[in-house]
Short mmCIF file of C-alpha atoms and ligand atoms in Angstrom, two decimals:
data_model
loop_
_atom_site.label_atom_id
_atom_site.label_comp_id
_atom_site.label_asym_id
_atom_site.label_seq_id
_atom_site.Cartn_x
_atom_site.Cartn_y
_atom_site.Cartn_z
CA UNK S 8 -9.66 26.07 -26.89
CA UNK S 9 -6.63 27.92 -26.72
CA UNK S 10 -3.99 24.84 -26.56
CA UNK S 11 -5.87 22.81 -29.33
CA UNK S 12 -5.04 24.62 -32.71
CA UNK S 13 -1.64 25.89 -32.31
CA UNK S 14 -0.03 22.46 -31.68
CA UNK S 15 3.58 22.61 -32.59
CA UNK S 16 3.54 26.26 -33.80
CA UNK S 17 3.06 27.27 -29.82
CA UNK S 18 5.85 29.85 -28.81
CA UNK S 19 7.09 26.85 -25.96
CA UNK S 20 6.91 23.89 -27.29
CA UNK S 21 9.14 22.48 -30.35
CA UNK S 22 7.28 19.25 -31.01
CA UNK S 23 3.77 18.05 -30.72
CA UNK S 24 4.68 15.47 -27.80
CA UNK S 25 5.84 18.04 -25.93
CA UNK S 26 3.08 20.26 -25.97
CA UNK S 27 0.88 17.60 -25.63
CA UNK S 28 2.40 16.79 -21.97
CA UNK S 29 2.80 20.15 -20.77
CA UNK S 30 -0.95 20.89 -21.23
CA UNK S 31 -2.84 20.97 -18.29
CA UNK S 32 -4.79 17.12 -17.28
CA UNK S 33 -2.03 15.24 -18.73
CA UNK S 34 -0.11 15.22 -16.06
CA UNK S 35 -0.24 11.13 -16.37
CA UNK S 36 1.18 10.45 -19.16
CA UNK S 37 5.47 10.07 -19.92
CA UNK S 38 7.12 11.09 -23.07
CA UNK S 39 7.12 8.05 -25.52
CA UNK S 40 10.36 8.50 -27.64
CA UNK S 41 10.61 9.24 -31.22
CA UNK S 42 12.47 6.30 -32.04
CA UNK S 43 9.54 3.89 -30.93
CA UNK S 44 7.12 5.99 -32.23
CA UNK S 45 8.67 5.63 -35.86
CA UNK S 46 9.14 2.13 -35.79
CA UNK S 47 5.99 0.67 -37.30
CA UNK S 48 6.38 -2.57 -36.18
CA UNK S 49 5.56 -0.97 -32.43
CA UNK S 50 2.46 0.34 -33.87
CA UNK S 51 0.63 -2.65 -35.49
CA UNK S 52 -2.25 -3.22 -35.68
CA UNK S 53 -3.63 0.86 -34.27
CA UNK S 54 -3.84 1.91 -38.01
CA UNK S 55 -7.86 0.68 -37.79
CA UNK S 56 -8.70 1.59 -34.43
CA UNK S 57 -7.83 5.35 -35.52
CA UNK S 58 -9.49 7.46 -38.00
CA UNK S 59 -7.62 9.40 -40.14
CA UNK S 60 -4.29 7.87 -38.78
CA UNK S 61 -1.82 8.19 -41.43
CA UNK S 62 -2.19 12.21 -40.64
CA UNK S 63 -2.56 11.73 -37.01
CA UNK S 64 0.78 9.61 -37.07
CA UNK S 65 2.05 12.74 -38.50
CA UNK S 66 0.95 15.20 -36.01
CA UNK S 67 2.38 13.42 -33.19
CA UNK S 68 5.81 13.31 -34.82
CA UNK S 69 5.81 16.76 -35.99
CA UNK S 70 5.66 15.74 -40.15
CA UNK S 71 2.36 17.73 -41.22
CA UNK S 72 2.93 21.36 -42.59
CA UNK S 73 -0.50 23.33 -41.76
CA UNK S 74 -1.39 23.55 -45.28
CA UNK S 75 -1.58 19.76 -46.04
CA UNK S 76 -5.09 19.49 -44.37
CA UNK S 77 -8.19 21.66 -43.97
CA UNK S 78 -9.31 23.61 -41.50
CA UNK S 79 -12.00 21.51 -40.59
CA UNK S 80 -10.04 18.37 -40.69
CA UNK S 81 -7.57 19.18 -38.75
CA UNK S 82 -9.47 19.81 -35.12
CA UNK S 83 -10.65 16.03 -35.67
CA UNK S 84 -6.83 14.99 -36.26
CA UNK S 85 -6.06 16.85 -33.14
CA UNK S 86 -8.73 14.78 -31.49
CA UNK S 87 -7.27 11.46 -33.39
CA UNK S 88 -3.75 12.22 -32.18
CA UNK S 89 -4.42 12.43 -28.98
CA UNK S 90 -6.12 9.24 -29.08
CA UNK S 91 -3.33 7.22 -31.35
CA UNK S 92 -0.82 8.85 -28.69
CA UNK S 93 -2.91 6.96 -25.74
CA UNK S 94 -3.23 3.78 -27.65
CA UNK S 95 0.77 3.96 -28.19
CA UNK S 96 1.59 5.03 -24.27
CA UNK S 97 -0.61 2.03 -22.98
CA UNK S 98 2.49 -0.08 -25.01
CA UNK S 99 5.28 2.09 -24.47
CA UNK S 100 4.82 2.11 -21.08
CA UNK S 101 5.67 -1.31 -20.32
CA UNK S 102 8.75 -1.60 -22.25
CA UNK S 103 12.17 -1.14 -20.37
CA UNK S 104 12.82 2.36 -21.03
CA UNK S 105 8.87 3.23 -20.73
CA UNK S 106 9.00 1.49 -17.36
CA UNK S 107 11.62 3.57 -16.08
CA UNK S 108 10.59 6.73 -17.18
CA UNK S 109 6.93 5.53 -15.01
CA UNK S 110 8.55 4.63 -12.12
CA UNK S 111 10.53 8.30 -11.96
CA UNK S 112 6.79 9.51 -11.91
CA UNK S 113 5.94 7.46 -9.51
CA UNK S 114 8.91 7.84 -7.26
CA UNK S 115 7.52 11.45 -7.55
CA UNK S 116 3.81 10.92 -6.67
CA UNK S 117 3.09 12.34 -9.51
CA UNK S 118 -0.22 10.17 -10.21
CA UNK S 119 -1.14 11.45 -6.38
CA UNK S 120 -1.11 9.05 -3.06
CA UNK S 121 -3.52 6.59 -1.73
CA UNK S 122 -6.13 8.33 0.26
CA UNK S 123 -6.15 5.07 2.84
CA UNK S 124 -5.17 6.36 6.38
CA UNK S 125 -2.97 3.57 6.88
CA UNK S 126 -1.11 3.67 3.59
CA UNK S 127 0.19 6.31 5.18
CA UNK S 128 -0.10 8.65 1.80
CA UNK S 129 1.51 6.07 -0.41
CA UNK S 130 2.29 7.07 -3.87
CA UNK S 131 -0.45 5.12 -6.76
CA UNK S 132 0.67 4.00 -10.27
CA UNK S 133 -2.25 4.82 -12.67
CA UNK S 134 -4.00 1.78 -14.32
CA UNK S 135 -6.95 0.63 -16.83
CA UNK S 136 -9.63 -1.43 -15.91
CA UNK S 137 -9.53 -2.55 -19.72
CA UNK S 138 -7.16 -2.63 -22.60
CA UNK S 139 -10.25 -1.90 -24.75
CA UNK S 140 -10.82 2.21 -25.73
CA UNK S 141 -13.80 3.88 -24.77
CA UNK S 142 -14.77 1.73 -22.02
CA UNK S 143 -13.83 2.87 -18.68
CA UNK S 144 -11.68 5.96 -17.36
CA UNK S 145 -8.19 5.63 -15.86
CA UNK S 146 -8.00 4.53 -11.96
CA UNK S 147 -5.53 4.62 -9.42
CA UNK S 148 -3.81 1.64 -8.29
CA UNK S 149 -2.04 1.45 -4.73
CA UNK S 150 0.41 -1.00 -4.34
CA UNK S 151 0.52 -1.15 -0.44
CA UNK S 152 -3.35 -2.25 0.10
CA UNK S 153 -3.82 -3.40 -3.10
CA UNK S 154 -6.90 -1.68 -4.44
CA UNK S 155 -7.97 0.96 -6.67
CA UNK S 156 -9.22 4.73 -6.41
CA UNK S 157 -10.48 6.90 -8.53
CA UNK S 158 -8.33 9.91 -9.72
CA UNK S 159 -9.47 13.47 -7.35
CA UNK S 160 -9.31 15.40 -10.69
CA UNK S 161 -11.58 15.25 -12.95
CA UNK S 162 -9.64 16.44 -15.86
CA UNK S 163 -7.82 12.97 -14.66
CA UNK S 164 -11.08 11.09 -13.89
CA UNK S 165 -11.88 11.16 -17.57
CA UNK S 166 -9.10 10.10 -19.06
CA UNK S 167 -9.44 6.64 -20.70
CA UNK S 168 -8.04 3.52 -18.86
CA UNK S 169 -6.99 2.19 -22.26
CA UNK S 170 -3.75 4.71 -22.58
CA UNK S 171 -2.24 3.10 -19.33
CA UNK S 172 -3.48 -0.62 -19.74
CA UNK S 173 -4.39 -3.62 -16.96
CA UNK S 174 -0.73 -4.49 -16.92
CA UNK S 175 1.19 -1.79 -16.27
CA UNK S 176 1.37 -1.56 -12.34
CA UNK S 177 1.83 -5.24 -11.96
CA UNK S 178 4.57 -5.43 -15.00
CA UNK S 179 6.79 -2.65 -13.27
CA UNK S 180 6.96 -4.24 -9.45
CA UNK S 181 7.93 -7.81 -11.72
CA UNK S 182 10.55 -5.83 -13.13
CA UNK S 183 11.37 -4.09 -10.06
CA UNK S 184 10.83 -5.72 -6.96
CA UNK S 185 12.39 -3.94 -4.57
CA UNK S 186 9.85 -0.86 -5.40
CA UNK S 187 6.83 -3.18 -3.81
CA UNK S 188 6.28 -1.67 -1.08
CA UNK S 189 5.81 -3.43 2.46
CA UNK S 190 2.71 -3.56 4.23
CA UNK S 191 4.38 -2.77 7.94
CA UNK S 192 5.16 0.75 9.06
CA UNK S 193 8.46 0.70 9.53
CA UNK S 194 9.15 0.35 5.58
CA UNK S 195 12.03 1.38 5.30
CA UNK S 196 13.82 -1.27 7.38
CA UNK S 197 12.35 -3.87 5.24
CA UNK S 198 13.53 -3.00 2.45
CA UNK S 199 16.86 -3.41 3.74
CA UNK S 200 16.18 -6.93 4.84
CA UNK S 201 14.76 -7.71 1.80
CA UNK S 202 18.04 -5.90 -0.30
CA UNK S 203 20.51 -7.78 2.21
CA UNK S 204 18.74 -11.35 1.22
CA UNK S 205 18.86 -10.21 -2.92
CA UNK S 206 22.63 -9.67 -2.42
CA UNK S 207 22.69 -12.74 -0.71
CA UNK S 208 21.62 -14.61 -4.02
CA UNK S 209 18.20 -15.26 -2.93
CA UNK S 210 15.88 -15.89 -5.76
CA UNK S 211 14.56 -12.61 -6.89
CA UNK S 212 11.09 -11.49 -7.54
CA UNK S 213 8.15 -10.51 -5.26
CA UNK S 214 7.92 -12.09 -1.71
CA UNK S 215 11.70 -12.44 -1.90
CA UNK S 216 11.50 -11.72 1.70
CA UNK S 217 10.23 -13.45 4.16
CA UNK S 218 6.57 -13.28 3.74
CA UNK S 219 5.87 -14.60 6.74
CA UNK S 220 7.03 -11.39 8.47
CA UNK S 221 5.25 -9.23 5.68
CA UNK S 222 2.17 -11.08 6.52
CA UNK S 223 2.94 -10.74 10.41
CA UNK S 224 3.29 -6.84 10.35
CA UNK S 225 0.65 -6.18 7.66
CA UNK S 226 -1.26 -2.77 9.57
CA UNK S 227 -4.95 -2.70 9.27
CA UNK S 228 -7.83 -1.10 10.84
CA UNK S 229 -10.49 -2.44 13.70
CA UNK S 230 -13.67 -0.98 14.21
CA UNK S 231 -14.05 -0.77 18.22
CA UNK S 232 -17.30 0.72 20.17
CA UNK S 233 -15.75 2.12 23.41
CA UNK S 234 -12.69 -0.19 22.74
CA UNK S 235 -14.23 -3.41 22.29
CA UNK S 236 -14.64 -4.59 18.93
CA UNK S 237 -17.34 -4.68 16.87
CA UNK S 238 -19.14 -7.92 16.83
CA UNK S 239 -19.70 -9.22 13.29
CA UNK S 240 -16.34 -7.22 11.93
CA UNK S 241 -14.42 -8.73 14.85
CA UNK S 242 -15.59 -12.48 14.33
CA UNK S 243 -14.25 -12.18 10.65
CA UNK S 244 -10.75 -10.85 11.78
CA UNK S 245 -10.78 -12.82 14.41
CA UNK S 246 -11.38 -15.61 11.46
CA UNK S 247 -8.93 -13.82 9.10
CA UNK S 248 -6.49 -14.05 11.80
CA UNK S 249 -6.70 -17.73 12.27
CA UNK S 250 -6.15 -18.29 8.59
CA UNK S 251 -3.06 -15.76 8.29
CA UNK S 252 -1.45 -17.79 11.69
CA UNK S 253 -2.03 -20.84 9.33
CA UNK S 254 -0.17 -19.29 6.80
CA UNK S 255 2.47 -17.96 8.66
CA UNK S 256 3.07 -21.30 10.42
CA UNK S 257 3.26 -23.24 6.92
CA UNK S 258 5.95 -19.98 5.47
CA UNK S 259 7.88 -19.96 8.40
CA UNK S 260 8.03 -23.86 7.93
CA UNK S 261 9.27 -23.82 4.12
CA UNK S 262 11.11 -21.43 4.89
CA UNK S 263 13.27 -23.19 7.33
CA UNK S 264 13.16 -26.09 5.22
CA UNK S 265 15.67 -23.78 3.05
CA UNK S 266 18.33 -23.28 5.16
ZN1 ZN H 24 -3.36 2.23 -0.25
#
């Protein structure tokens, strides 16, 4: 109640977008610049999913004087920006320079880390469950086990999915692959194999390394009762096991086919 109605007249702030990320639960989002913003080509096709969008367009790029709406209207275009600046982050955010400005977030956990013991407190990308609005609220994605979490905040927890998109996490680690994190412990001598084969003209993209190694040192957990594992858990690995051997075998096989 304090943060809503002052918008760009706040003492801190000189534009709407910046107020908007300071505020507290918004710690998500990136800046989208001005120069996509006002390019209404980038913006086709939100005009009808917002209400009252012409002045919420305005808001967000700092063009409406207080006195060209009401009172009364303008709490519901504060509401209607916010929205329209979602809807426009979920696109930004996979172009080039929205990507990068993501992955600095990421590189600074700033979307939190997985809560998996043996992810060993890896940082999560944020993602949506559906590019559709008002359907389901933003979730965590971790790229080292591959699943999802929900967000510890609940500020966070309630933010929609829709402003971040099903792409997102994915569309970053295509566009840079030597952020995918490996599986094993000991990442960080991975990664140099895996930069040592890319300068090496290797083709590049995920699994650009040898996956039968990633697949080798891939760290997960077994159940044991007084170190002996437990039955039905243990006959699936044991299964699982068999299959990733197969695997390995038929990698390890291309790949010397290779060289
Ligand atoms: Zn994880």
């Amino acid at each position: 109640m304090d943060d809503v109605s002052t918008g760009s007249d706040s003492d801190y702030s000189n534009s709407w977008i910046s107020w908007f990320l300071a505020s507290k639960g918004n710690e998500y989002f990136c800046e989208v610049e001005e120069d996509y913003i006002l390019d209404r080509f980038n913006l086709t096709g939100l005009a009808p999913e917002c209400a009252n969008y012409s002045q919420a367009l305005d808001l967000i790029t700092d063009n409406l004087a207080d006195d060209d709406i009401e009172e009364e209207l303008r709490a519901s275009v504060e509401v209607q920006a916010r929205f329209l600046y979602g809807l426009i982050h979920a696109r930004w955010i996979i172009t080039s320079r929205g990507l990068a400005k993501m992955l600095e977030k990421y590189k600074k956990a700033d979307f939190g880390r997985c809560p998996r013991v043996l992810c060993h407190s890896h940082p999560l990308l944020p993602i949506g469950l559906t590019d559709t609005a008002y359907e389901k609220a933003v979730k965590l994605y971790c790229p080292r086990c591959e699943d999802l979490y929900s967000p510890k905040s609940s500020r966070h927890g309630s933010i929609d999915g829709a402003y971040f998109g099903t792409t997102f996490p994915h569309i970053m680690f295509m566009v840079y692959p030597t952020m995918v994190p490996m599986k094993a412990p000991d990442g960080v001598q991975s990664t140099r194999d895996r930069d040592a084969r890319n300068e090496k003209g290797a083709p590049s993209g995920i699994g650009t390394a040898s996956s039968a190694a990633v697949a080798l040192k891939a760290e997960r957990y077994r159940p044991t009762i007084f170190g002996f594992q437990v039955n039905e858990i243990a006959k699936l690995q044991r299964w699982q096991d068999a299959m990733r051997d197969r695997q390995v075998a038929r990698l390890e096989a291309a790949e010397s086919e290779k060289h």
